[in-house]
Amino acid sequence: MDLTRCPWCGQDPLYTAYHDAEWGVPEWEARALWEKLILDGFQAGLAWITILRKRESFRAAFQGFEPAVIASWGEADVVRLLGDAGIVRHRGKIEATIGNARAFLEIEERQGFSDFLWKHVEGRPVQNRFATMAEAPTETAAARAMSKELKAHGFRFCGPTIVYAFMQATGMVNDHLVGCHAHDRCASLAARPAG
């Protein structure tokens, strides 16, 4: 049986699997949220499928996206990563990732990174009911506020459009179209798990 999906994922099996299993599913774990925000920053100027195809190489190159590890990196690590053909080799984005790891650690210690992000949607996913992709915004007031606060804490490559794409991907907003098979499933996951 063919499933009805949001049209942005096309027919690529990697993309449809991402759409079906990950995109729009609420993510509460701080490190996973940070990884996705970093990858969305690397996407700037590129198609998400490009990053998705390189995601495992990114995870290997960035040692599982462990902020405590990455925060200690310096110029030698930047040079090493610039030589890694498995990732997007962009000095500014690599250097931003190291700085963003340091900013993550500060936020995590002070208030928890997950809470810091989720407060922008009052701790619950926004349930949109768009019928067409044209109805979905590219940024919102919540995305602009999150972007501004991230930048105030030292984050880079986190403008409002990147942040809104991140919010969609991590289920802070449910932007699956109402005709998509994943819309209601993601809506049912809106309650934050205990603990």
JSON list of C-alpha atoms in Angstrom, two decimals:
[
{"chain": "A", "resi": 1, "resn": "MET", "atom": "CA", "xyz": [0.00, 0.00, 0.00]},
{"chain": "A", "resi": 2, "resn": "ASP", "atom": "CA", "xyz": [1.36, 3.43, -0.94]},
{"chain": "A", "resi": 3, "resn": "LEU", "atom": "CA", "xyz": [1.47, 5.88, 1.94]},
{"chain": "A", "resi": 4, "resn": "THR", "atom": "CA", "xyz": [0.56, 9.52, 1.44]},
{"chain": "A", "resi": 5, "resn": "ARG", "atom": "CA", "xyz": [3.53, 11.67, 2.44]},
{"chain": "A", "resi": 6, "resn": "CYS", "atom": "CA", "xyz": [4.51, 15.31, 2.48]},
{"chain": "A", "resi": 7, "resn": "PRO", "atom": "CA", "xyz": [5.73, 15.94, -1.08]},
{"chain": "A", "resi": 8, "resn": "TRP", "atom": "CA", "xyz": [9.09, 17.44, -0.05]},
{"chain": "A", "resi": 9, "resn": "CYS", "atom": "CA", "xyz": [10.63, 14.00, 0.57]},
{"chain": "A", "resi": 10, "resn": "GLY", "atom": "CA", "xyz": [10.03, 12.73, -2.95]},
{"chain": "A", "resi": 11, "resn": "GLN", "atom": "CA", "xyz": [10.70, 9.05, -3.66]},
{"chain": "A", "resi": 12, "resn": "ASP", "atom": "CA", "xyz": [14.31, 8.62, -2.46]},
{"chain": "A", "resi": 13, "resn": "PRO", "atom": "CA", "xyz": [14.21, 5.69, 0.04]},
{"chain": "A", "resi": 14, "resn": "LEU", "atom": "CA", "xyz": [16.60, 7.44, 2.43]},
{"chain": "A", "resi": 15, "resn": "TYR", "atom": "CA", "xyz": [14.48, 10.59, 2.36]},
{"chain": "A", "resi": 16, "resn": "THR", "atom": "CA", "xyz": [11.16, 8.78, 2.74]},
{"chain": "A", "resi": 17, "resn": "ALA", "atom": "CA", "xyz": [12.52, 6.76, 5.68]},
{"chain": "A", "resi": 18, "resn": "TYR", "atom": "CA", "xyz": [13.67, 10.00, 7.33]},
{"chain": "A", "resi": 19, "resn": "HIS", "atom": "CA", "xyz": [10.26, 11.57, 6.72]},
{"chain": "A", "resi": 20, "resn": "ASP", "atom": "CA", "xyz": [8.40, 8.55, 8.08]},
{"chain": "A", "resi": 21, "resn": "ALA", "atom": "CA", "xyz": [10.50, 7.79, 11.16]},
{"chain": "A", "resi": 22, "resn": "GLU", "atom": "CA", "xyz": [12.20, 11.03, 12.25]},
{"chain": "A", "resi": 23, "resn": "TRP", "atom": "CA", "xyz": [10.90, 14.29, 10.81]},
{"chain": "A", "resi": 24, "resn": "GLY", "atom": "CA", "xyz": [8.32, 15.84, 13.09]},
{"chain": "A", "resi": 25, "resn": "VAL", "atom": "CA", "xyz": [8.79, 13.33, 15.91]},
{"chain": "A", "resi": 26, "resn": "PRO", "atom": "CA", "xyz": [9.26, 15.29, 19.15]},
{"chain": "A", "resi": 27, "resn": "GLU", "atom": "CA", "xyz": [12.87, 15.09, 20.35]},
{"chain": "A", "resi": 28, "resn": "TRP", "atom": "CA", "xyz": [13.54, 15.94, 23.98]},
{"chain": "A", "resi": 29, "resn": "GLU", "atom": "CA", "xyz": [17.11, 14.69, 24.49]},
{"chain": "A", "resi": 30, "resn": "ALA", "atom": "CA", "xyz": [19.61, 17.56, 24.68]},
{"chain": "A", "resi": 31, "resn": "ARG", "atom": "CA", "xyz": [22.50, 15.99, 22.76]},
{"chain": "A", "resi": 32, "resn": "ALA", "atom": "CA", "xyz": [20.23, 14.78, 19.95]},
{"chain": "A", "resi": 33, "resn": "LEU", "atom": "CA", "xyz": [18.70, 18.26, 19.67]},
{"chain": "A", "resi": 34, "resn": "TRP", "atom": "CA", "xyz": [22.18, 19.79, 19.48]},
{"chain": "A", "resi": 35, "resn": "GLU", "atom": "CA", "xyz": [23.27, 17.34, 16.76]},
{"chain": "A", "resi": 36, "resn": "LYS", "atom": "CA", "xyz": [20.23, 18.20, 14.65]},
{"chain": "A", "resi": 37, "resn": "LEU", "atom": "CA", "xyz": [20.77, 21.93, 15.10]},
{"chain": "A", "resi": 38, "resn": "ILE", "atom": "CA", "xyz": [24.40, 21.54, 13.99]},
{"chain": "A", "resi": 39, "resn": "LEU", "atom": "CA", "xyz": [23.42, 19.50, 10.94]},
{"chain": "A", "resi": 40, "resn": "ASP", "atom": "CA", "xyz": [20.78, 22.07, 10.02]},
{"chain": "A", "resi": 41, "resn": "GLY", "atom": "CA", "xyz": [23.51, 24.70, 10.20]},
{"chain": "A", "resi": 42, "resn": "PHE", "atom": "CA", "xyz": [25.65, 22.63, 7.83]},
{"chain": "A", "resi": 43, "resn": "GLN", "atom": "CA", "xyz": [22.66, 22.43, 5.49]},
{"chain": "A", "resi": 44, "resn": "ALA", "atom": "CA", "xyz": [22.62, 26.22, 4.95]},
{"chain": "A", "resi": 45, "resn": "GLY", "atom": "CA", "xyz": [22.80, 26.72, 1.19]},
{"chain": "A", "resi": 46, "resn": "LEU", "atom": "CA", "xyz": [22.38, 23.00, 0.48]},
{"chain": "A", "resi": 47, "resn": "ALA", "atom": "CA", "xyz": [19.55, 20.49, 0.18]},
{"chain": "A", "resi": 48, "resn": "TRP", "atom": "CA", "xyz": [18.77, 18.45, 3.31]},
{"chain": "A", "resi": 49, "resn": "ILE", "atom": "CA", "xyz": [19.20, 15.21, 1.36]},
{"chain": "A", "resi": 50, "resn": "THR", "atom": "CA", "xyz": [22.87, 16.15, 0.90]},
{"chain": "A", "resi": 51, "resn": "ILE", "atom": "CA", "xyz": [23.33, 16.28, 4.67]},
{"chain": "A", "resi": 52, "resn": "LEU", "atom": "CA", "xyz": [21.22, 13.18, 5.22]},
{"chain": "A", "resi": 53, "resn": "ARG", "atom": "CA", "xyz": [23.44, 11.20, 2.84]},
{"chain": "A", "resi": 54, "resn": "LYS", "atom": "CA", "xyz": [26.52, 12.37, 4.75]},
{"chain": "A", "resi": 55, "resn": "ARG", "atom": "CA", "xyz": [25.02, 12.09, 8.26]},
{"chain": "A", "resi": 56, "resn": "GLU", "atom": "CA", "xyz": [26.89, 8.94, 9.28]},
{"chain": "A", "resi": 57, "resn": "SER", "atom": "CA", "xyz": [30.16, 10.45, 8.04]},
{"chain": "A", "resi": 58, "resn": "PHE", "atom": "CA", "xyz": [29.38, 13.58, 10.06]},
{"chain": "A", "resi": 59, "resn": "ARG", "atom": "CA", "xyz": [28.74, 11.46, 13.15]},
{"chain": "A", "resi": 60, "resn": "ALA", "atom": "CA", "xyz": [32.06, 9.67, 12.71]},
{"chain": "A", "resi": 61, "resn": "ALA", "atom": "CA", "xyz": [34.02, 12.87, 11.99]},
{"chain": "A", "resi": 62, "resn": "PHE", "atom": "CA", "xyz": [32.46, 14.70, 14.96]},
{"chain": "A", "resi": 63, "resn": "GLN", "atom": "CA", "xyz": [32.84, 11.73, 17.34]},
{"chain": "A", "resi": 64, "resn": "GLY", "atom": "CA", "xyz": [29.13, 11.12, 17.83]},
{"chain": "A", "resi": 65, "resn": "PHE", "atom": "CA", "xyz": [28.39, 14.82, 18.22]},
{"chain": "A", "resi": 66, "resn": "GLU", "atom": "CA", "xyz": [29.45, 14.80, 21.86]},
{"chain": "A", "resi": 67, "resn": "PRO", "atom": "CA", "xyz": [29.62, 18.49, 22.79]},
{"chain": "A", "resi": 68, "resn": "ALA", "atom": "CA", "xyz": [32.06, 17.88, 25.67]},
{"chain": "A", "resi": 69, "resn": "VAL", "atom": "CA", "xyz": [34.54, 16.34, 23.21]},
{"chain": "A", "resi": 70, "resn": "ILE", "atom": "CA", "xyz": [34.08, 18.90, 20.43]},
{"chain": "A", "resi": 71, "resn": "ALA", "atom": "CA", "xyz": [34.30, 21.89, 22.80]},
{"chain": "A", "resi": 72, "resn": "SER", "atom": "CA", "xyz": [37.99, 21.08, 23.42]},
{"chain": "A", "resi": 73, "resn": "TRP", "atom": "CA", "xyz": [38.94, 21.06, 19.74]},
{"chain": "A", "resi": 74, "resn": "GLY", "atom": "CA", "xyz": [41.20, 23.60, 18.08]},
{"chain": "A", "resi": 75, "resn": "GLU", "atom": "CA", "xyz": [42.83, 24.47, 14.77]},
{"chain": "A", "resi": 76, "resn": "ALA", "atom": "CA", "xyz": [44.33, 21.00, 14.22]},
{"chain": "A", "resi": 77, "resn": "ASP", "atom": "CA", "xyz": [40.84, 19.51, 14.40]},
{"chain": "A", "resi": 78, "resn": "VAL", "atom": "CA", "xyz": [39.49, 22.12, 12.00]},
{"chain": "A", "resi": 79, "resn": "VAL", "atom": "CA", "xyz": [42.24, 21.22, 9.51]},
{"chain": "A", "resi": 80, "resn": "ARG", "atom": "CA", "xyz": [41.53, 17.50, 9.97]},
{"chain": "A", "resi": 81, "resn": "LEU", "atom": "CA", "xyz": [37.83, 18.05, 9.27]},
{"chain": "A", "resi": 82, "resn": "LEU", "atom": "CA", "xyz": [38.56, 20.24, 6.24]},
{"chain": "A", "resi": 83, "resn": "GLY", "atom": "CA", "xyz": [40.32, 17.21, 4.78]},
{"chain": "A", "resi": 84, "resn": "ASP", "atom": "CA", "xyz": [37.37, 14.85, 5.36]},
{"chain": "A", "resi": 85, "resn": "ALA", "atom": "CA", "xyz": [35.53, 14.34, 2.06]},
{"chain": "A", "resi": 86, "resn": "GLY", "atom": "CA", "xyz": [32.69, 12.59, 3.89]},
{"chain": "A", "resi": 87, "resn": "ILE", "atom": "CA", "xyz": [31.36, 15.85, 5.34]},
{"chain": "A", "resi": 88, "resn": "VAL", "atom": "CA", "xyz": [30.63, 19.36, 4.11]},
{"chain": "A", "resi": 89, "resn": "ARG", "atom": "CA", "xyz": [34.05, 21.00, 4.26]},
{"chain": "A", "resi": 90, "resn": "HIS", "atom": "CA", "xyz": [33.28, 24.58, 5.22]},
{"chain": "A", "resi": 91, "resn": "ARG", "atom": "CA", "xyz": [35.67, 26.25, 7.65]},
{"chain": "A", "resi": 92, "resn": "GLY", "atom": "CA", "xyz": [33.08, 28.66, 9.04]},
{"chain": "A", "resi": 93, "resn": "LYS", "atom": "CA", "xyz": [30.59, 25.88, 9.78]},
{"chain": "A", "resi": 94, "resn": "ILE", "atom": "CA", "xyz": [33.25, 23.65, 11.34]},
{"chain": "A", "resi": 95, "resn": "GLU", "atom": "CA", "xyz": [34.53, 26.47, 13.54]},
{"chain": "A", "resi": 96, "resn": "ALA", "atom": "CA", "xyz": [30.94, 27.35, 14.46]},
{"chain": "A", "resi": 97, "resn": "THR", "atom": "CA", "xyz": [30.33, 23.74, 15.54]},
{"chain": "A", "resi": 98, "resn": "ILE", "atom": "CA", "xyz": [33.23, 23.94, 17.99]},
{"chain": "A", "resi": 99, "resn": "GLY", "atom": "CA", "xyz": [31.97, 27.25, 19.37]},
{"chain": "A", "resi": 100, "resn": "ASN", "atom": "CA", "xyz": [28.42, 25.93, 19.47]},
{"chain": "A", "resi": 101, "resn": "ALA", "atom": "CA", "xyz": [29.60, 22.96, 21.53]},
{"chain": "A", "resi": 102, "resn": "ARG", "atom": "CA", "xyz": [31.02, 25.36, 24.11]},
{"chain": "A", "resi": 103, "resn": "ALA", "atom": "CA", "xyz": [27.77, 27.36, 24.11]},
{"chain": "A", "resi": 104, "resn": "PHE", "atom": "CA", "xyz": [25.76, 24.14, 24.48]},
{"chain": "A", "resi": 105, "resn": "LEU", "atom": "CA", "xyz": [27.76, 23.13, 27.56]},
{"chain": "A", "resi": 106, "resn": "GLU", "atom": "CA", "xyz": [27.12, 26.50, 29.23]},
{"chain": "A", "resi": 107, "resn": "ILE", "atom": "CA", "xyz": [23.38, 26.35, 28.54]},
{"chain": "A", "resi": 108, "resn": "GLU", "atom": "CA", "xyz": [23.14, 22.70, 29.54]},
{"chain": "A", "resi": 109, "resn": "GLU", "atom": "CA", "xyz": [24.80, 23.39, 32.88]},
{"chain": "A", "resi": 110, "resn": "ARG", "atom": "CA", "xyz": [22.76, 26.50, 33.60]},
{"chain": "A", "resi": 111, "resn": "GLN", "atom": "CA", "xyz": [19.23, 25.43, 32.59]},
{"chain": "A", "resi": 112, "resn": "GLY", "atom": "CA", "xyz": [19.30, 22.37, 30.38]},
{"chain": "A", "resi": 113, "resn": "PHE", "atom": "CA", "xyz": [19.55, 22.71, 26.62]},
{"chain": "A", "resi": 114, "resn": "SER", "atom": "CA", "xyz": [16.28, 20.90, 25.96]},
{"chain": "A", "resi": 115, "resn": "ASP", "atom": "CA", "xyz": [14.31, 23.20, 28.29]},
{"chain": "A", "resi": 116, "resn": "PHE", "atom": "CA", "xyz": [16.10, 26.22, 26.80]},
{"chain": "A", "resi": 117, "resn": "LEU", "atom": "CA", "xyz": [14.79, 25.29, 23.34]},
{"chain": "A", "resi": 118, "resn": "TRP", "atom": "CA", "xyz": [11.37, 23.87, 24.17]},
{"chain": "A", "resi": 119, "resn": "LYS", "atom": "CA", "xyz": [10.33, 26.91, 26.19]},
{"chain": "A", "resi": 120, "resn": "HIS", "atom": "CA", "xyz": [9.90, 28.71, 22.86]},
{"chain": "A", "resi": 121, "resn": "VAL", "atom": "CA", "xyz": [6.84, 26.52, 22.19]},
{"chain": "A", "resi": 122, "resn": "GLU", "atom": "CA", "xyz": [5.76, 26.44, 25.85]},
{"chain": "A", "resi": 123, "resn": "GLY", "atom": "CA", "xyz": [7.07, 22.90, 26.25]},
{"chain": "A", "resi": 124, "resn": "ARG", "atom": "CA", "xyz": [4.62, 21.31, 23.80]},
{"chain": "A", "resi": 125, "resn": "PRO", "atom": "CA", "xyz": [4.71, 20.78, 20.04]},
{"chain": "A", "resi": 126, "resn": "VAL", "atom": "CA", "xyz": [2.69, 23.27, 18.02]},
{"chain": "A", "resi": 127, "resn": "GLN", "atom": "CA", "xyz": [0.10, 21.28, 16.06]},
{"chain": "A", "resi": 128, "resn": "ASN", "atom": "CA", "xyz": [-0.32, 22.83, 12.64]},
{"chain": "A", "resi": 129, "resn": "ARG", "atom": "CA", "xyz": [-2.94, 21.62, 10.18]},
{"chain": "A", "resi": 130, "resn": "PHE", "atom": "CA", "xyz": [-1.61, 22.64, 6.80]},
{"chain": "A", "resi": 131, "resn": "ALA", "atom": "CA", "xyz": [-3.17, 21.13, 3.69]},
{"chain": "A", "resi": 132, "resn": "THR", "atom": "CA", "xyz": [-0.40, 22.25, 1.31]},
{"chain": "A", "resi": 133, "resn": "MET", "atom": "CA", "xyz": [3.30, 22.97, 1.58]},
{"chain": "A", "resi": 134, "resn": "ALA", "atom": "CA", "xyz": [2.64, 26.56, 0.51]},
{"chain": "A", "resi": 135, "resn": "GLU", "atom": "CA", "xyz": [0.84, 27.15, 3.83]},
{"chain": "A", "resi": 136, "resn": "ALA", "atom": "CA", "xyz": [3.87, 26.24, 5.96]},
{"chain": "A", "resi": 137, "resn": "PRO", "atom": "CA", "xyz": [6.02, 29.24, 6.90]},
{"chain": "A", "resi": 138, "resn": "THR", "atom": "CA", "xyz": [9.79, 29.38, 6.55]},
{"chain": "A", "resi": 139, "resn": "GLU", "atom": "CA", "xyz": [10.10, 31.11, 9.93]},
{"chain": "A", "resi": 140, "resn": "THR", "atom": "CA", "xyz": [7.84, 32.16, 12.79]},
{"chain": "A", "resi": 141, "resn": "ALA", "atom": "CA", "xyz": [7.99, 34.50, 15.77]},
{"chain": "A", "resi": 142, "resn": "ALA", "atom": "CA", "xyz": [9.02, 31.53, 17.93]},
{"chain": "A", "resi": 143, "resn": "ALA", "atom": "CA", "xyz": [11.84, 30.66, 15.49]},
{"chain": "A", "resi": 144, "resn": "ARG", "atom": "CA", "xyz": [13.02, 34.26, 15.47]},
{"chain": "A", "resi": 145, "resn": "ALA", "atom": "CA", "xyz": [13.03, 34.37, 19.27]},
{"chain": "A", "resi": 146, "resn": "MET", "atom": "CA", "xyz": [14.91, 31.06, 19.53]},
{"chain": "A", "resi": 147, "resn": "SER", "atom": "CA", "xyz": [17.43, 32.19, 16.92]},
{"chain": "A", "resi": 148, "resn": "LYS", "atom": "CA", "xyz": [18.01, 35.47, 18.75]},
{"chain": "A", "resi": 149, "resn": "GLU", "atom": "CA", "xyz": [18.52, 33.73, 22.08]},
{"chain": "A", "resi": 150, "resn": "LEU", "atom": "CA", "xyz": [20.86, 31.11, 20.61]},
{"chain": "A", "resi": 151, "resn": "LYS", "atom": "CA", "xyz": [22.96, 33.86, 19.02]},
{"chain": "A", "resi": 152, "resn": "ALA", "atom": "CA", "xyz": [23.03, 35.76, 22.32]},
{"chain": "A", "resi": 153, "resn": "HIS", "atom": "CA", "xyz": [24.60, 32.66, 23.88]},
{"chain": "A", "resi": 154, "resn": "GLY", "atom": "CA", "xyz": [27.26, 32.44, 21.17]},
{"chain": "A", "resi": 155, "resn": "PHE", "atom": "CA", "xyz": [25.67, 30.10, 18.62]},
{"chain": "A", "resi": 156, "resn": "ARG", "atom": "CA", "xyz": [26.34, 30.62, 14.92]},
{"chain": "A", "resi": 157, "resn": "PHE", "atom": "CA", "xyz": [24.59, 29.32, 11.78]},
{"chain": "A", "resi": 158, "resn": "CYS", "atom": "CA", "xyz": [21.24, 29.48, 13.53]},
{"chain": "A", "resi": 159, "resn": "GLY", "atom": "CA", "xyz": [19.19, 32.12, 11.72]},
{"chain": "A", "resi": 160, "resn": "PRO", "atom": "CA", "xyz": [15.39, 32.01, 11.89]},
{"chain": "A", "resi": 161, "resn": "THR", "atom": "CA", "xyz": [14.96, 29.92, 8.73]},
{"chain": "A", "resi": 162, "resn": "ILE", "atom": "CA", "xyz": [17.49, 27.32, 9.93]},
{"chain": "A", "resi": 163, "resn": "VAL", "atom": "CA", "xyz": [15.87, 27.33, 13.36]},
{"chain": "A", "resi": 164, "resn": "TYR", "atom": "CA", "xyz": [12.38, 26.84, 11.94]},
{"chain": "A", "resi": 165, "resn": "ALA", "atom": "CA", "xyz": [13.57, 23.88, 9.84]},
{"chain": "A", "resi": 166, "resn": "PHE", "atom": "CA", "xyz": [15.12, 22.50, 13.05]},
{"chain": "A", "resi": 167, "resn": "MET", "atom": "CA", "xyz": [11.84, 23.01, 14.92]},
{"chain": "A", "resi": 168, "resn": "GLN", "atom": "CA", "xyz": [9.96, 21.13, 12.20]},
{"chain": "A", "resi": 169, "resn": "ALA", "atom": "CA", "xyz": [12.46, 18.28, 12.16]},
{"chain": "A", "resi": 170, "resn": "THR", "atom": "CA", "xyz": [12.54, 17.85, 15.93]},
{"chain": "A", "resi": 171, "resn": "GLY", "atom": "CA", "xyz": [8.78, 17.96, 16.35]},
{"chain": "A", "resi": 172, "resn": "MET", "atom": "CA", "xyz": [8.58, 21.31, 18.11]},
{"chain": "A", "resi": 173, "resn": "VAL", "atom": "CA", "xyz": [6.08, 22.05, 15.38]},
{"chain": "A", "resi": 174, "resn": "ASN", "atom": "CA", "xyz": [4.08, 19.39, 13.56]},
{"chain": "A", "resi": 175, "resn": "ASP", "atom": "CA", "xyz": [4.22, 20.54, 9.96]},
{"chain": "A", "resi": 176, "resn": "HIS", "atom": "CA", "xyz": [3.31, 17.22, 8.38]},
{"chain": "A", "resi": 177, "resn": "LEU", "atom": "CA", "xyz": [0.45, 18.02, 6.04]},
{"chain": "A", "resi": 178, "resn": "VAL", "atom": "CA", "xyz": [-2.95, 16.89, 7.30]},
{"chain": "A", "resi": 179, "resn": "GLY", "atom": "CA", "xyz": [-3.17, 14.38, 4.44]},
{"chain": "A", "resi": 180, "resn": "CYS", "atom": "CA", "xyz": [0.20, 12.84, 5.34]},
{"chain": "A", "resi": 181, "resn": "HIS", "atom": "CA", "xyz": [0.17, 9.47, 7.11]},
{"chain": "A", "resi": 182, "resn": "ALA", "atom": "CA", "xyz": [2.64, 10.81, 9.72]},
{"chain": "A", "resi": 183, "resn": "HIS", "atom": "CA", "xyz": [0.61, 13.84, 10.83]},
{"chain": "A", "resi": 184, "resn": "ASP", "atom": "CA", "xyz": [-1.64, 12.15, 13.37]},
{"chain": "A", "resi": 185, "resn": "ARG", "atom": "CA", "xyz": [1.11, 9.84, 14.63]},
{"chain": "A", "resi": 186, "resn": "CYS", "atom": "CA", "xyz": [3.37, 12.83, 15.38]},
{"chain": "A", "resi": 187, "resn": "ALA", "atom": "CA", "xyz": [0.44, 14.66, 17.00]},
{"chain": "A", "resi": 188, "resn": "SER", "atom": "CA", "xyz": [-0.09, 11.67, 19.29]},
{"chain": "A", "resi": 189, "resn": "LEU", "atom": "CA", "xyz": [3.52, 11.97, 20.51]},
{"chain": "A", "resi": 190, "resn": "ALA", "atom": "CA", "xyz": [3.07, 15.53, 21.75]},
{"chain": "A", "resi": 191, "resn": "ALA", "atom": "CA", "xyz": [3.22, 14.77, 25.48]},
{"chain": "A", "resi": 192, "resn": "ARG", "atom": "CA", "xyz": [6.69, 15.09, 26.96]},
{"chain": "A", "resi": 193, "resn": "PRO", "atom": "CA", "xyz": [7.92, 11.84, 28.47]},
{"chain": "A", "resi": 194, "resn": "ALA", "atom": "CA", "xyz": [8.26, 11.76, 32.26]},
{"chain": "A", "resi": 195, "resn": "GLY", "atom": "CA", "xyz": [11.72, 12.17, 33.72]}
]
